[in-house]
CSV table of C-alpha atoms in Angstrom, one decimal:
chain,number,residue,atom,x,y,z
A,1,MET,CA,46.2,10.2,3.2
A,2,SER,CA,43.2,11.1,5.1
A,3,GLY,CA,39.7,11.2,4.1
A,4,ASP,CA,37.3,13.8,4.6
A,5,PRO,CA,36.0,13.7,8.3
A,6,THR,CA,32.7,15.2,7.5
A,7,ALA,CA,31.9,12.4,4.9
A,8,ALA,CA,33.3,9.8,7.5
A,9,VAL,CA,30.9,10.9,10.2
A,10,ALA,CA,27.9,11.3,7.9
A,11,GLU,CA,28.8,7.5,6.6
A,12,ALA,CA,29.1,6.4,10.3
A,13,GLU,CA,25.7,8.0,11.1
A,14,ARG,CA,24.2,6.4,8.1
A,15,ALA,CA,25.6,3.0,9.0
A,16,GLU,CA,24.0,3.5,12.5
A,17,ARG,CA,20.5,4.5,11.4
A,18,ARG,CA,20.6,1.3,9.0
A,19,ALA,CA,21.9,-0.8,11.5
A,20,TRP,CA,19.2,0.6,13.9
A,21,PHE,CA,16.3,-0.1,11.4
A,22,GLU,CA,17.6,-3.5,10.5
A,23,ARG,CA,17.4,-4.5,14.5
A,24,VAL,CA,13.9,-3.1,14.8
A,25,ILE,CA,12.7,-4.8,11.3
A,26,GLY,CA,14.3,-8.1,12.7
A,27,GLU,CA,12.7,-7.7,16.0
A,28,LEU,CA,9.3,-7.2,14.5
A,29,HIS,CA,9.7,-9.9,12.4
A,30,ASP,CA,10.5,-12.3,15.3
A,31,ARG,CA,7.6,-10.7,17.3
A,32,TYR,CA,4.8,-11.5,14.6
A,33,ALA,CA,6.1,-14.3,12.5
A,34,GLY,CA,4.5,-16.9,14.9
A,35,LEU,CA,1.1,-15.4,15.0
A,36,THR,CA,-1.5,-18.2,14.5
A,37,GLU,CA,-4.9,-16.1,15.0
A,38,GLY,CA,-6.9,-14.9,12.3
A,39,GLU,CA,-7.1,-16.5,8.7
A,40,PRO,CA,-7.0,-15.5,5.3
A,41,ALA,CA,-9.5,-13.4,3.7
A,42,SER,CA,-12.4,-15.8,2.5
A,43,TYR,CA,-14.4,-13.2,0.6
A,44,ILE,CA,-12.0,-13.3,-2.1
A,45,PRO,CA,-11.7,-16.8,-3.0
A,46,GLN,CA,-8.3,-16.6,-4.2
A,47,LEU,CA,-6.8,-15.0,-1.0
A,48,ALA,CA,-8.4,-17.8,0.9
A,49,GLU,CA,-6.1,-20.1,-0.4
A,50,VAL,CA,-2.7,-17.8,0.6
A,51,ASP,CA,-0.3,-19.5,2.9
A,52,PRO,CA,-0.9,-17.6,6.5
A,53,ASP,CA,2.7,-18.6,7.3
A,54,VAL,CA,4.6,-16.5,4.7
A,55,PHE,CA,5.4,-13.4,6.0
A,56,ALA,CA,8.1,-10.5,5.3
A,57,ILE,CA,8.7,-7.1,6.3
A,58,ALA,CA,10.2,-4.7,3.8
A,59,ALA,CA,10.9,-1.1,4.1
A,60,VAL,CA,12.8,1.7,2.7
A,61,THR,CA,14.7,4.2,4.8
A,62,THR,CA,14.4,8.1,4.2
A,63,HIS,CA,17.8,7.6,2.2
A,64,GLY,CA,16.4,5.0,-0.2
A,65,GLU,CA,18.0,1.9,1.3
A,66,ARG,CA,16.1,-1.4,1.3
A,67,VAL,CA,15.9,-3.2,4.3
A,68,GLY,CA,13.8,-6.3,4.8
A,69,VAL,CA,13.4,-9.7,6.7
A,70,GLY,CA,11.6,-13.0,6.1
A,71,ALA,CA,10.3,-14.6,2.7
A,72,LEU,CA,11.4,-11.5,0.6
A,73,ASP,CA,11.6,-13.5,-2.6
A,74,HIS,CA,8.1,-14.6,-2.2
A,75,ARG,CA,5.5,-12.4,-4.3
A,76,PHE,CA,2.8,-11.1,-2.3
A,77,THR,CA,-0.4,-9.1,-3.7
A,78,ILE,CA,-0.5,-5.7,-2.2
A,79,GLN,CA,-4.4,-5.3,-2.1
A,80,SER,CA,-5.4,-2.2,0.0
A,81,ILE,CA,-1.7,-1.1,0.3
A,82,SER,CA,-2.5,0.2,-3.2
A,83,LYS,CA,-5.1,2.6,-1.1
A,84,LEU,CA,-1.7,4.4,0.2
A,85,LEU,CA,0.0,4.4,-3.5
A,86,VAL,CA,-3.0,5.8,-5.3
A,87,TYR,CA,-3.9,8.2,-2.4
A,88,GLY,CA,-0.2,9.6,-3.2
A,89,LEU,CA,-0.7,9.7,-6.7
A,90,ALA,CA,-3.7,11.9,-6.3
A,91,LEU,CA,-2.1,14.1,-3.7
A,92,GLU,CA,1.0,14.7,-6.5
A,93,ALA,CA,-1.3,15.2,-9.4
A,94,HIS,CA,-4.0,17.5,-8.0
A,95,GLY,CA,-2.7,18.8,-4.5
A,96,ARG,CA,-3.9,18.3,-1.1
A,97,ASP,CA,-6.9,20.7,-1.3
A,98,ALA,CA,-8.5,19.1,-4.5
A,99,VAL,CA,-8.1,15.7,-3.2
A,100,LEU,CA,-9.7,16.8,0.5
A,101,GLU,CA,-12.6,18.1,-1.6
A,102,ARG,CA,-13.4,14.2,-2.3
A,103,VAL,CA,-12.3,12.3,0.5
A,104,GLY,CA,-11.5,13.2,4.5
A,105,VAL,CA,-8.6,12.3,6.5
A,106,ALA,CA,-10.6,11.4,9.9
A,107,PRO,CA,-10.5,8.0,11.5
A,108,THR,CA,-13.6,5.8,11.2
A,109,GLY,CA,-13.4,3.0,13.2
A,110,ASP,CA,-15.7,1.6,10.3
A,111,ARG,CA,-15.1,-1.6,8.4
A,112,PHE,CA,-13.2,-1.3,5.2
A,113,ASN,CA,-15.9,-1.8,3.1
A,114,ALA,CA,-18.5,0.3,4.9
A,115,ILE,CA,-20.7,2.4,2.8
A,116,VAL,CA,-20.5,5.5,4.5
A,117,LEU,CA,-20.2,9.3,3.6
A,118,ALA,CA,-19.5,12.2,5.9
A,119,ASP,CA,-23.0,14.1,6.2
A,120,GLU,CA,-21.8,17.4,6.0
A,121,GLN,CA,-19.4,17.3,3.1
A,122,ASN,CA,-21.1,14.4,1.3
A,123,ARG,CA,-17.5,12.7,0.7
A,124,ALA,CA,-15.8,9.7,2.2
A,125,PRO,CA,-14.2,10.1,5.5
A,126,ASN,CA,-10.6,8.8,4.5
A,127,PRO,CA,-8.8,7.1,1.6
A,128,MET,CA,-8.1,4.0,3.5
A,129,VAL,CA,-12.0,2.9,3.5
A,130,ASN,CA,-13.2,1.5,0.1
A,131,ALA,CA,-15.4,4.5,-0.5
A,132,GLY,CA,-12.7,6.7,-0.1
A,133,ALA,CA,-10.2,4.6,-2.0
A,134,ILE,CA,-12.7,4.6,-5.0
A,135,ALA,CA,-13.3,8.4,-4.8
A,136,VAL,CA,-9.7,8.7,-4.9
A,137,THR,CA,-9.2,6.3,-7.9
A,138,ASP,CA,-11.3,8.9,-9.7
A,139,LEU,CA,-8.4,11.3,-9.5
A,140,VAL,CA,-6.0,9.1,-11.2
A,141,PRO,CA,-4.8,11.4,-14.2
A,142,GLY,CA,-5.1,10.2,-17.7
A,143,GLY,CA,-7.3,10.6,-20.8
A,144,SER,CA,-8.1,6.9,-21.4
A,145,ILE,CA,-8.3,3.7,-19.0
A,146,GLN,CA,-4.9,2.7,-20.6
A,147,GLU,CA,-3.2,5.9,-19.5
A,148,ARG,CA,-4.6,5.6,-16.0
A,149,VAL,CA,-3.4,2.1,-15.8
A,150,GLU,CA,-0.1,3.5,-16.9
A,151,ALA,CA,-0.3,6.1,-14.2
A,152,LEU,CA,-1.0,3.6,-11.6
A,153,GLN,CA,1.6,1.1,-12.8
A,154,THR,CA,4.3,3.9,-13.1
A,155,THR,CA,3.5,5.1,-9.5
A,156,PHE,CA,3.5,1.7,-8.1
A,157,GLU,CA,6.9,1.0,-9.6
A,158,ARG,CA,8.3,4.0,-8.2
A,159,TYR,CA,7.2,3.3,-4.5
A,160,VAL,CA,7.8,-0.6,-4.8
A,161,GLY,CA,11.0,-0.4,-6.7
A,162,ARG,CA,9.8,-2.8,-9.6
A,163,ARG,CA,7.0,-2.8,-12.3
A,164,PRO,CA,4.1,-4.5,-10.6
A,165,GLU,CA,2.6,-7.5,-12.4
A,166,VAL,CA,-1.0,-8.1,-12.7
A,167,ASP,CA,-2.2,-11.5,-10.8
A,168,ARG,CA,-5.2,-12.3,-13.3
A,169,ALA,CA,-6.4,-15.1,-11.0
A,170,VAL,CA,-6.6,-12.8,-8.0
A,171,TRP,CA,-8.1,-9.9,-10.2
A,172,ASP,CA,-10.9,-12.4,-11.4
A,173,SER,CA,-11.2,-13.4,-7.9
A,174,GLU,CA,-11.5,-9.9,-6.5
A,175,ARG,CA,-13.9,-9.0,-9.5
A,176,GLU,CA,-16.6,-11.8,-8.9
A,177,PRO,CA,-17.5,-11.0,-5.5
A,178,GLY,CA,-17.4,-7.3,-5.7
A,179,HIS,CA,-20.8,-6.4,-5.7
A,180,ARG,CA,-20.5,-4.1,-2.7
A,181,ASN,CA,-17.6,-1.9,-4.3
A,182,ARG,CA,-19.3,-1.8,-7.3
A,183,ALA,CA,-22.5,-0.4,-5.3
A,184,ILE,CA,-19.9,2.0,-3.3
A,185,ALA,CA,-18.8,3.3,-6.6
């Protein structure tokens, strides 16, 4: 009894794409795992204590397959990666045009915490600088703080693949020196 040749070809192609993806992820990990330059972010006290040698790369293929290498069981804080996820939520909830009224998409070359607005539109240049991320966070749907937090956690769960946990020590450590972000807001 022979199987469906179309399905067999599709499965072979999927396996080939996954093998390529695994190879690329592995090569990237090998290339960057030994880096020693730089240091953990010291402006957030809790992050200054992070072991800089713990490293992993995890990704999801366009077909929903998870691929990863390195310290995959180690829990990392997502930090500024959350900017991408909140931006995605804002786009889903309000559409591109509404989001573009609040934040642009132009690269800045500025530091992530620069206090900068585009003069002509009076909006942050992009959602990856803190000013843009704060503007986008204002677009999180919900009628209360609890509803908005739930929308964020649900979105993060969908993107990350598991329910996020709030690390209170990191939260407190971020909040204490966060005067600049409060000024931006």
